[in-house]
Amino acid sequence: MATTYELRIYGNVECAEFIDKVESLGKLLDVNGVVYVYKDSVRILANFPNEKKRQLFKEIIKDLEDDGGLIKVERIEERDLNTYIEFPNGLNKISTNELKEINKKLDKTISYLENIFNALEKQIKVSEEIRDILKDTFEV
C-alpha cells in the first residue's frame, strides 16, 4: 500500500503564486493530497503514484523560483508518515482566513511595494540626471 508523505518547503514561498504552481504541478504528476501555508512554511501532505514522481515533484519545486525573488525555495524537508491518508483526486490547496495569516500576507505585500517604489525613485533620479545632461549638452 502507498504511504503518505509530508513535505515542508521553507523560504519565500507563502505567496499564492507559489501555492498555485504547486497545485498545478501535483495535478500534472497525478499526485493526490493537500497543500497549505503553515506558520513559516508551505506544507504538502500527499500520496505519490511512485518513487520516481515523488523525486521529480521535489526537483521541479526547487525550480519554481522566479527571477524577481518573490518565490525563493531555501530547503525542502520530507517525512514518510508511515500511514496512508485517502485524499480526493489532485493536489488541492487549503486556504485560511485567519487574521494572523492575512496580516502576514499584507506585511509581505507592503514590503514588495516599498521595494518597487524605491526602485522607481532611483529610476526617476537617473532619468532626471540624463535629462539635465542632455539639456546642458544641446543648449546653445
mmCIF file of C-alpha atoms in Angstrom, residues 22-35 45-49 84-94:
data_model
loop_
_atom_site.group_PDB
_atom_site.id
_atom_site.type_symbol
_atom_site.label_atom_id
_atom_site.label_comp_id
_atom_site.label_asym_id
_atom_site.label_seq_id
_atom_site.Cartn_x
_atom_site.Cartn_y
_atom_site.Cartn_z
ATOM 1 C CA VAL A 22 2.498 23.543 -6.656
ATOM 2 C CA GLU A 23 -1.185 22.677 -7.029
ATOM 3 C CA SER A 24 -0.859 22.584 -10.837
ATOM 4 C CA LEU A 25 2.312 20.504 -10.619
ATOM 5 C CA GLY A 26 0.572 17.970 -8.390
ATOM 6 C CA LYS A 27 -2.316 17.615 -10.805
ATOM 7 C CA LEU A 28 0.100 17.253 -13.741
ATOM 8 C CA LEU A 29 2.017 14.457 -11.981
ATOM 9 C CA ASP A 30 -1.142 12.709 -10.711
ATOM 10 C CA VAL A 31 -0.376 13.455 -7.042
ATOM 11 C CA ASN A 32 -3.252 13.332 -4.561
ATOM 12 C CA GLY A 33 -3.112 15.439 -1.424
ATOM 13 C CA VAL A 34 -3.313 18.913 0.040
ATOM 14 C CA VAL A 35 -1.048 21.971 0.037
ATOM 15 C CA LEU A 45 0.553 16.052 2.543
ATOM 16 C CA ALA A 46 0.464 13.786 -0.474
ATOM 17 C CA ASN A 47 0.401 10.320 -1.961
ATOM 18 C CA PHE A 48 2.719 9.898 -4.928
ATOM 19 C CA PRO A 49 1.973 7.267 -7.597
ATOM 20 C CA TYR A 84 -1.957 6.201 4.206
ATOM 21 C CA ILE A 85 -4.431 9.070 4.015
ATOM 22 C CA GLU A 86 -7.005 8.872 1.262
ATOM 23 C CA PHE A 87 -7.305 12.242 -0.498
ATOM 24 C CA PRO A 88 -9.618 13.389 -3.278
ATOM 25 C CA ASN A 89 -8.055 13.355 -6.746
ATOM 26 C CA GLY A 90 -5.441 16.014 -7.403
ATOM 27 C CA LEU A 91 -3.354 18.202 -5.166
ATOM 28 C CA ASN A 92 -5.740 20.705 -3.594
ATOM 29 C CA LYS A 93 -4.892 23.900 -1.759
ATOM 30 C CA ILE A 94 -6.370 24.619 1.614
#
